[in-house]
CSV table of C-alpha atoms and ligand atoms in Angstrom, one decimal:
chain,number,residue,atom,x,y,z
A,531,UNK,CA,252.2,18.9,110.0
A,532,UNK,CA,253.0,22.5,111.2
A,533,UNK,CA,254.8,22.7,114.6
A,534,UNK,CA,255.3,25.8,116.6
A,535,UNK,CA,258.6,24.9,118.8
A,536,UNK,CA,259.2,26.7,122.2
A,537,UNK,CA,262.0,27.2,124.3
A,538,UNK,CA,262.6,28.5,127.5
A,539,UNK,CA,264.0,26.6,130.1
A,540,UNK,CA,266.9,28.7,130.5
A,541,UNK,CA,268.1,32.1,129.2
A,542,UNK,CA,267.2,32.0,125.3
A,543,UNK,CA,263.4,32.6,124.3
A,544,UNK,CA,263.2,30.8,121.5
A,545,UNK,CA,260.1,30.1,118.8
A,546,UNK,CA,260.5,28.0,115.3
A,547,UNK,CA,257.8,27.2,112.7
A,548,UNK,CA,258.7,23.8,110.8
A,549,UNK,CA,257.1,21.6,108.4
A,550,UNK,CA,257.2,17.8,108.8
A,551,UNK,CA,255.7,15.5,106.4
A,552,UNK,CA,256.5,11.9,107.7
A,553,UNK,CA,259.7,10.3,105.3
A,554,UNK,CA,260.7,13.9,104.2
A,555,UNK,CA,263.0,16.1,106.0
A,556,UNK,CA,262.1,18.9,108.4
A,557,UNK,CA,261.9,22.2,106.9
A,558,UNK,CA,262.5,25.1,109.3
A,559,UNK,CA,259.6,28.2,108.0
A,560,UNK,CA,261.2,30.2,110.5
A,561,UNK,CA,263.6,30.4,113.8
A,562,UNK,CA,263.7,33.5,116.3
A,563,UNK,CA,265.7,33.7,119.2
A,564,UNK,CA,265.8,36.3,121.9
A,565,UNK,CA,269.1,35.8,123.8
A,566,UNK,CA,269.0,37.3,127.3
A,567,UNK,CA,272.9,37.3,128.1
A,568,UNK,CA,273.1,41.3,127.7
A,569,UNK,CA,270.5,41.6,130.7
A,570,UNK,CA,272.7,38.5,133.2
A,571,UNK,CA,276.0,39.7,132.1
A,572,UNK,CA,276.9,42.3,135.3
A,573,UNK,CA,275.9,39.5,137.4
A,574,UNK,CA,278.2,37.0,136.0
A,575,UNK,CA,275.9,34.5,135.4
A,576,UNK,CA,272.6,33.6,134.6
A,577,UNK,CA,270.0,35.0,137.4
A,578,UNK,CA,266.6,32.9,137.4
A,579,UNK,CA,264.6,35.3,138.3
A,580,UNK,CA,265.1,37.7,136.0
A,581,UNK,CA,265.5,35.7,133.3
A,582,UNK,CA,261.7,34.0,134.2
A,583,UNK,CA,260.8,37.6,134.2
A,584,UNK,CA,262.3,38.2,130.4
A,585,UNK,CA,260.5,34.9,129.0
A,586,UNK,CA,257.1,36.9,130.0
A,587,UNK,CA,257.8,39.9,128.0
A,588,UNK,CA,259.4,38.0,124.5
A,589,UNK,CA,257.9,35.0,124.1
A,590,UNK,CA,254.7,36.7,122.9
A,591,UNK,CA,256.9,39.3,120.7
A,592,UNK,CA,259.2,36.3,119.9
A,593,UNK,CA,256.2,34.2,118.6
A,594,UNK,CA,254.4,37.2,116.5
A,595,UNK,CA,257.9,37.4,114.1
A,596,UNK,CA,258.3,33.7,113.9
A,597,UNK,CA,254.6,33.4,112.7
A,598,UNK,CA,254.9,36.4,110.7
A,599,UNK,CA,258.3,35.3,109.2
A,600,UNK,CA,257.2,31.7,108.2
A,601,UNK,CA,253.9,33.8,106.7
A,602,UNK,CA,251.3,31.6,108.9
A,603,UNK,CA,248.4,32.3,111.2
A,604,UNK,CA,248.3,30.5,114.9
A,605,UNK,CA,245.1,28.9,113.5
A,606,UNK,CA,247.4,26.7,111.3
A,607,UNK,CA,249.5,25.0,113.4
A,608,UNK,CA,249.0,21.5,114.2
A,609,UNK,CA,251.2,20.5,117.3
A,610,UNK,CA,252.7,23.1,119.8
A,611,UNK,CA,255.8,21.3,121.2
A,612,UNK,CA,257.6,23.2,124.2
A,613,UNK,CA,260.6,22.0,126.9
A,614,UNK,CA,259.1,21.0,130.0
A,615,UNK,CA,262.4,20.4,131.4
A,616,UNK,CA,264.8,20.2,132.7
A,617,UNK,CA,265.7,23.6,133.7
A,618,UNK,CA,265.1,26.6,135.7
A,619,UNK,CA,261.6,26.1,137.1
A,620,UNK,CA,260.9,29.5,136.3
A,621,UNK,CA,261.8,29.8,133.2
A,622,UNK,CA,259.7,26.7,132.3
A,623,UNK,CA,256.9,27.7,133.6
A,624,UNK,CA,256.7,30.9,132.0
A,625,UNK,CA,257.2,28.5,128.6
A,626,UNK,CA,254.7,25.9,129.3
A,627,UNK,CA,251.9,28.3,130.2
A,628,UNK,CA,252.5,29.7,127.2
A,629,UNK,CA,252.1,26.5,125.1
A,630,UNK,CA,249.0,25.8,127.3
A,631,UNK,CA,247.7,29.0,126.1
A,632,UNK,CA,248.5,29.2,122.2
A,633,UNK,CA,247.2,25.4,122.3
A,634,UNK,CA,243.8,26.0,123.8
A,635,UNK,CA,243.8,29.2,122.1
A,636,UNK,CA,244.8,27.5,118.0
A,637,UNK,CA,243.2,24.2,119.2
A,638,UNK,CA,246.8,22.6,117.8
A,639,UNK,CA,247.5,19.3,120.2
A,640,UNK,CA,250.4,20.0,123.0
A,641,UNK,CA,253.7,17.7,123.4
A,642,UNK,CA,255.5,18.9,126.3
A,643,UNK,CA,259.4,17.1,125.5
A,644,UNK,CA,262.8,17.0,127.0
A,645,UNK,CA,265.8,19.5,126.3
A,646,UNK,CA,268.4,16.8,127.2
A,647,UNK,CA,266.9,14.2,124.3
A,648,UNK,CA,266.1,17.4,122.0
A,649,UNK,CA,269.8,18.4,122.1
A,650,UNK,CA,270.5,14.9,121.7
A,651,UNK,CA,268.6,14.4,118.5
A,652,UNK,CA,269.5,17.5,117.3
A,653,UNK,CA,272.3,16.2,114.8
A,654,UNK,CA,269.3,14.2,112.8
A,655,UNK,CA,268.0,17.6,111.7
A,656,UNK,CA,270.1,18.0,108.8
A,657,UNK,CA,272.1,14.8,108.6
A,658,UNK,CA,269.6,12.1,106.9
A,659,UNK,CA,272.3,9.7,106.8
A,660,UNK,CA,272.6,9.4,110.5
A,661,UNK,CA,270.6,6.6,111.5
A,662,UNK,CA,270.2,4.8,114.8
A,663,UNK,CA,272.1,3.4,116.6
A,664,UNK,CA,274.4,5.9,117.0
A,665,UNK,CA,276.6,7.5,120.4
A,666,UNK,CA,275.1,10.5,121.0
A,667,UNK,CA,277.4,13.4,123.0
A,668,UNK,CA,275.2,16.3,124.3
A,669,UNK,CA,278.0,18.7,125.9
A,670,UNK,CA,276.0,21.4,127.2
A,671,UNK,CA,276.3,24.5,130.0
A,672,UNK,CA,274.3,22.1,132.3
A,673,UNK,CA,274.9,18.7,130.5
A,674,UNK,CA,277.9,16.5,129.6
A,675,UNK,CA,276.9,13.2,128.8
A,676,UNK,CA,277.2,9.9,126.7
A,677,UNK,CA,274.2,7.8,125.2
A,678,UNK,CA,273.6,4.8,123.3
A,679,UNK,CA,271.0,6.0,121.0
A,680,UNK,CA,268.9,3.0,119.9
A,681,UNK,CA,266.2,4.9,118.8
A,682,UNK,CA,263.7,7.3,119.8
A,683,UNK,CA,262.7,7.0,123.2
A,684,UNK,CA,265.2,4.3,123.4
A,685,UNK,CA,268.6,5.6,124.9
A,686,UNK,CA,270.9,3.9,127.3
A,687,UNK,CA,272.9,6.4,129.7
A,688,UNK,CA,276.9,5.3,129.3
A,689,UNK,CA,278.8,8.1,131.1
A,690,UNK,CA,277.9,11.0,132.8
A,691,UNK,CA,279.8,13.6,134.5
A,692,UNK,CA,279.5,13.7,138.3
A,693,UNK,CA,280.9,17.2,138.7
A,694,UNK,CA,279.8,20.6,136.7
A,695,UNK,CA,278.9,20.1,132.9
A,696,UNK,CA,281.8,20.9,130.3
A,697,UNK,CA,280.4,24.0,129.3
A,698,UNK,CA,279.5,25.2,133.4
A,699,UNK,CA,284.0,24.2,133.7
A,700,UNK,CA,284.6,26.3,130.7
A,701,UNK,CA,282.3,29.4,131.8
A,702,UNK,CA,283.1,29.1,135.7
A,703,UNK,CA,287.3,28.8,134.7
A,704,UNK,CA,286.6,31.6,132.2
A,705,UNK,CA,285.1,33.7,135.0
A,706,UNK,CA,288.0,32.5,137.3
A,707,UNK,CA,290.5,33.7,133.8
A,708,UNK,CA,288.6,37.3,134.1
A,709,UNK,CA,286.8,36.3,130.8
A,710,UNK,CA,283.6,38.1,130.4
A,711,UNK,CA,280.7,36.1,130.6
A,712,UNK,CA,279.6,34.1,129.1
A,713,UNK,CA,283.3,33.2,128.8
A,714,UNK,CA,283.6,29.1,127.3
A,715,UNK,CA,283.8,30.0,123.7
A,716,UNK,CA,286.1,32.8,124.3
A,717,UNK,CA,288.2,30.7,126.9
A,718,UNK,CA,288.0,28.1,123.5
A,719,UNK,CA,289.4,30.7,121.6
A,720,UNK,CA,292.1,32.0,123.4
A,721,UNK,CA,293.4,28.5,124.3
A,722,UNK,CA,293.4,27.9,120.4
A,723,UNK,CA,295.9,30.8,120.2
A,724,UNK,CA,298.8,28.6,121.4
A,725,UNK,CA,300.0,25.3,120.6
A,726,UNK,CA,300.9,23.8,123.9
A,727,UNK,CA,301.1,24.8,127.8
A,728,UNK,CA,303.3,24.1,130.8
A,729,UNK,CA,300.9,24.1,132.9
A,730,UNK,CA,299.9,20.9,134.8
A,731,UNK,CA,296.2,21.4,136.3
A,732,UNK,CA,295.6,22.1,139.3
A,733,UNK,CA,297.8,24.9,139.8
A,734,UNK,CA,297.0,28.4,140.5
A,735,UNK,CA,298.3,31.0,138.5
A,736,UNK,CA,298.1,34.7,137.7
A,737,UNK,CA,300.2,36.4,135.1
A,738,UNK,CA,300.2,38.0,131.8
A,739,UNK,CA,298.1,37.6,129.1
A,740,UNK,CA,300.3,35.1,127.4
A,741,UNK,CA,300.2,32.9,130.4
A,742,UNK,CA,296.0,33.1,130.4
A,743,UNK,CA,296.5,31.7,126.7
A,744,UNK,CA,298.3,28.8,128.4
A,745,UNK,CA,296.4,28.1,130.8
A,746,UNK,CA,293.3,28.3,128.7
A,747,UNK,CA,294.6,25.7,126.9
A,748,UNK,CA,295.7,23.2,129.6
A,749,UNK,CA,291.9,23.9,131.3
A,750,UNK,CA,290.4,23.5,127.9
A,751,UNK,CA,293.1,20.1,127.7
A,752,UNK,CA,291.7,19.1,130.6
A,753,UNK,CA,288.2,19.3,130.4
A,754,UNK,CA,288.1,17.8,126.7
A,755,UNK,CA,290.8,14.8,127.4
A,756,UNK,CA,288.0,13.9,130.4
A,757,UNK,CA,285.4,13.2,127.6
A,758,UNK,CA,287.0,11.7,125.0
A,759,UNK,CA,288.6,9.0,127.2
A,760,UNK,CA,284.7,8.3,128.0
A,761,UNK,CA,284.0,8.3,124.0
A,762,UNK,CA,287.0,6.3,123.6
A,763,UNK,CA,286.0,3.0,125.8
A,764,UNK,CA,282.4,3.4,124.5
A,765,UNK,CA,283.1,3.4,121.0
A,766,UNK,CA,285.6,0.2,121.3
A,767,UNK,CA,282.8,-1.6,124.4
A,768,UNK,CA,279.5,-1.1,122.0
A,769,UNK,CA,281.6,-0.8,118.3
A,770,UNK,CA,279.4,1.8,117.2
A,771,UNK,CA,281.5,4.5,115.0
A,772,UNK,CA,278.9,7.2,114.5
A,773,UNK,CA,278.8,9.8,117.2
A,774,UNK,CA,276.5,12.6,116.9
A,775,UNK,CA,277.3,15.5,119.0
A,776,UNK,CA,275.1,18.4,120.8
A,777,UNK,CA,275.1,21.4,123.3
A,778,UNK,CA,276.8,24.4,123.3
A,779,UNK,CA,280.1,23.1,123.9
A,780,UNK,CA,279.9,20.6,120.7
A,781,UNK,CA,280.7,24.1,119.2
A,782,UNK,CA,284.3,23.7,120.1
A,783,UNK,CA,286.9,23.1,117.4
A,784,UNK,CA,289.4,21.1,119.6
A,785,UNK,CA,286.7,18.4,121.0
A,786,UNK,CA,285.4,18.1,116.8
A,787,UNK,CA,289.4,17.4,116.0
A,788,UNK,CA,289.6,15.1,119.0
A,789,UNK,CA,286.6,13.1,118.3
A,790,UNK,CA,287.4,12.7,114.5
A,791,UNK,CA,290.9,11.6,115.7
A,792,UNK,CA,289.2,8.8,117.0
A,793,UNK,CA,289.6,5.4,114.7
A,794,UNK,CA,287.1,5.6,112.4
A,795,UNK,CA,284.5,7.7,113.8
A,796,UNK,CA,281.8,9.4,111.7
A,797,UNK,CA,281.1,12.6,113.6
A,798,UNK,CA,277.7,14.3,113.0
A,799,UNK,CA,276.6,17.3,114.7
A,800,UNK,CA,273.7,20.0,113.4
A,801,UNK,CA,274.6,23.4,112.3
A,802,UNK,CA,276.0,25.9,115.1
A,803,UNK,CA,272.9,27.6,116.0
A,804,UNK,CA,271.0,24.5,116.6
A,805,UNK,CA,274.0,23.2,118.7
A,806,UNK,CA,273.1,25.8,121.1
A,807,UNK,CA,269.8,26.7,122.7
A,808,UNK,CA,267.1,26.6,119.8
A,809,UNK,CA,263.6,26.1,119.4
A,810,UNK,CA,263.9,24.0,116.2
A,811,UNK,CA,265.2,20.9,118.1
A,812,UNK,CA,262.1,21.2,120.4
A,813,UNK,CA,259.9,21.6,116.8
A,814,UNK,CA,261.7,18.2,115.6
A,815,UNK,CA,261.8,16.4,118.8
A,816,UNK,CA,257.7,16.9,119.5
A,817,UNK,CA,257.0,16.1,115.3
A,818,UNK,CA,258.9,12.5,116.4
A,819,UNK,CA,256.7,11.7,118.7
A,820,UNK,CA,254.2,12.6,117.5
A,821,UNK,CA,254.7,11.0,113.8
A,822,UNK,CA,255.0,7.2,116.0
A,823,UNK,CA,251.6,8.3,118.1
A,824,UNK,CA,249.8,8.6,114.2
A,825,UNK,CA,251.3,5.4,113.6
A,826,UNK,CA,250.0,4.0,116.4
A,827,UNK,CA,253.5,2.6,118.1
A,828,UNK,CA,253.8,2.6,121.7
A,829,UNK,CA,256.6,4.6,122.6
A,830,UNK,CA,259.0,4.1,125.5
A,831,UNK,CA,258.6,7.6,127.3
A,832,UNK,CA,254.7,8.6,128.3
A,833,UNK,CA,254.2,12.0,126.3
A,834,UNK,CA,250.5,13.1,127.3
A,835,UNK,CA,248.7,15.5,125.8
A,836,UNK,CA,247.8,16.6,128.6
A,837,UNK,CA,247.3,20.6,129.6
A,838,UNK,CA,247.4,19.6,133.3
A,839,UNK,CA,251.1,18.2,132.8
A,840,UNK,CA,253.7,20.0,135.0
A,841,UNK,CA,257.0,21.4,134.0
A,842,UNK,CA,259.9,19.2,135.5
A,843,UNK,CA,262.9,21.0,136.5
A,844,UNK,CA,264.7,17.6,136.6
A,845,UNK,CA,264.3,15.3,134.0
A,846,UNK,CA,266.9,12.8,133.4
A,847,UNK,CA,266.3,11.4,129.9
A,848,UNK,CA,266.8,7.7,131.2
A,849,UNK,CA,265.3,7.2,134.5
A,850,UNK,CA,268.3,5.8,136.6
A,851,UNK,CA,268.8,2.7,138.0
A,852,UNK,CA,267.5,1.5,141.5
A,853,UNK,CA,270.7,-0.1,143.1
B,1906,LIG,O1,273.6,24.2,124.9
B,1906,LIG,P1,273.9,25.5,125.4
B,1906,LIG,O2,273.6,26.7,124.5
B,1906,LIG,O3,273.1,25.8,126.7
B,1906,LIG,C1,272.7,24.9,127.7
B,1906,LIG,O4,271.7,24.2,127.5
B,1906,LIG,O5,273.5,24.8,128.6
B,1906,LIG,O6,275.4,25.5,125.9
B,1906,LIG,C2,276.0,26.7,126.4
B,1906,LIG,C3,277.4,26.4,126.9
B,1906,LIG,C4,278.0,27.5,127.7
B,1906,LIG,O7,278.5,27.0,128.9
B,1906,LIG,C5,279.1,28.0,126.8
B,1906,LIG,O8,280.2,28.6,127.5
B,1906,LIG,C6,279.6,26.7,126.1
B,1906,LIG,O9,278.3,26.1,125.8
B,1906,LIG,N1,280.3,26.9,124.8
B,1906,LIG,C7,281.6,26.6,124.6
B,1906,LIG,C8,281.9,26.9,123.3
B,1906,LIG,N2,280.8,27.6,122.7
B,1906,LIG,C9,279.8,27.6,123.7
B,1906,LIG,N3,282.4,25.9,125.4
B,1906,LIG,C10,283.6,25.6,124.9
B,1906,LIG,N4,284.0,26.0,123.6
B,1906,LIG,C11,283.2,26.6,122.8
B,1906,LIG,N5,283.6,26.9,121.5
B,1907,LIG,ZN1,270.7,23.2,126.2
């Protein structure tokens, strides 16, 4: 099965070809990404608009390469899988119209999935031996939380935060550091300068360059020590030891050393460039679901393939519980 994988839903237009034969592993024909942090830079942050505006002009140029790259026609692909959500809801429009248009226009079926549980799933790219059940991390810009992964479709929500997503604390304190943006790997970076810090959080602070290293490193303290307390109790409460980790943030070298600190933990994670933003998790993710509908097994989430399907800007990947 060839998949065309699209992402858009926030400031990467991203396209991959891959190859999925059912008990083989995925094989990626080609990935191209068009980053768009150049044009939201001067404004600190990303700005929906415009970036809704960018997906217009290079998803078309970004899908030409990756079909030209991977040395196949439209007319050969079998599934077009895209992220419906969550994200900006302009942004995933421009993304899912798209899809609409390359599937009615290649006559390949349509499986609109979910950037949350693509991230989430994103370590089983590479890693066959991870298997489920496993606790999956996904520590994005928009997303920090904890999952029981019993299988696909099947996830139970553990922790989640209730305040801005790690990556969101390392980019706004990075801002607040005068770190240009996008500032949480280079916040990361500069905390991993020094060895330890005086600094007791909250505090506020201004100073010399040495002092930003320091304080990097007791925000960067701060904001990992919040999630591996969480990973702690739920590795001890369900006694699962593998922990496969996602998002931008799983990037970090401190949270990796952290986690692998833990008591016999097996950390997984995919490579770096399908840690953050890519197109080949949304590939993999759709080729799931669609491998179980050929096999006929009901599946826990309703994935139509359906062109009158909207994009959902919110889209928890476990619908949460009615007190
Ligand atoms: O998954 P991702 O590419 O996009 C979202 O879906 O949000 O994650 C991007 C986030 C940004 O907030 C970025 O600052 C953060 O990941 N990030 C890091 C590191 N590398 C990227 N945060 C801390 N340490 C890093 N090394
Ligand atoms: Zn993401």
């Amino acid at each position: 099965m060839l998949i065309l994988g699209i992402e858009s839903s926030c400031d990467e237009s991203a396209v991959s070809i891959v190859r999925m034969e059912r008990g083989t592993s995925l094989s990626i024909l080609s990935e191209v990404i068009s980053s768009q942090i150049d044009l939201h830079r001067a404004y600190g942050g990303v700005v929906p608009e415009l970036a809704a505006r960018e997906h217009l002009v290079n998803l078309p140029k970004v899908t030409g390469s990756a079909l030209e790259l991977a040395g196949i026609s439209l007319s050969q692909v079998d599934l077009v899988s895209y992220t419906r959500g969550p994200g900006l809801k302009g942004c995933l429009l421009m993304g899912d119209r798209f899809a609409k248009a390359l599937a009615i226009s290649s006559g390949a079926r349509l499986r609109g999935v979910n950037h949350v549980e693509a991230h989430l799933l994103s370590p089983m790219i590479e890693n066959t031996e991870l298997s489920f059940p496993f606790l999956g991390l996904v520590v994005s810009g928009g997303h920090t939380e904890l999952y029981l992964v019993k299988g696909l479709g099947k996830y139970e929500l553990i922790a989640r935060t209730i305040d801005d997503a790690a990556g969101e604390a390392f980019d706004k304190s990075a801002n607040l550091l005068g770190i240009e943006y996008p500032g949480g790997a280079k916040l990361a970076a500069m905390a991993d300068t020094v060895s330890g810090s005086c600094f007791k959080l909250p505090s506020v602070m201004t100073g010399t360059q040495g002092d930003k290293a320091a304080l990097a490193f007791s925000i960067q303290d701060a904001i990992i020590a919040a999630i591996i307390r969480k990973v702690k109790v739920a590795v001890e409460d369900c006694g699962i030891r593998d922990i496969a980790i996602s998002g931008g943030v799983s990037a970090n070298r401190r949270l990796r050393v952290e986690l692998e600190g833990i008591n016999q933990v097996r950390l997984f994670s995919a490579r770096r460039d399908l840690c953050t933003d890519n197109a080949t998790m949304i590939a993999f993710l759709g080729g799931l679901y669609e491998e179980q509908i050929d096999q006929g097994t009901t599946i826990a989430h309703a994935f139509e393939d359906d062109l009158k399907l909207e994009v959902k800007a919110r889209w928890p990947v476990v619908k949460p519980k009615v007190l």
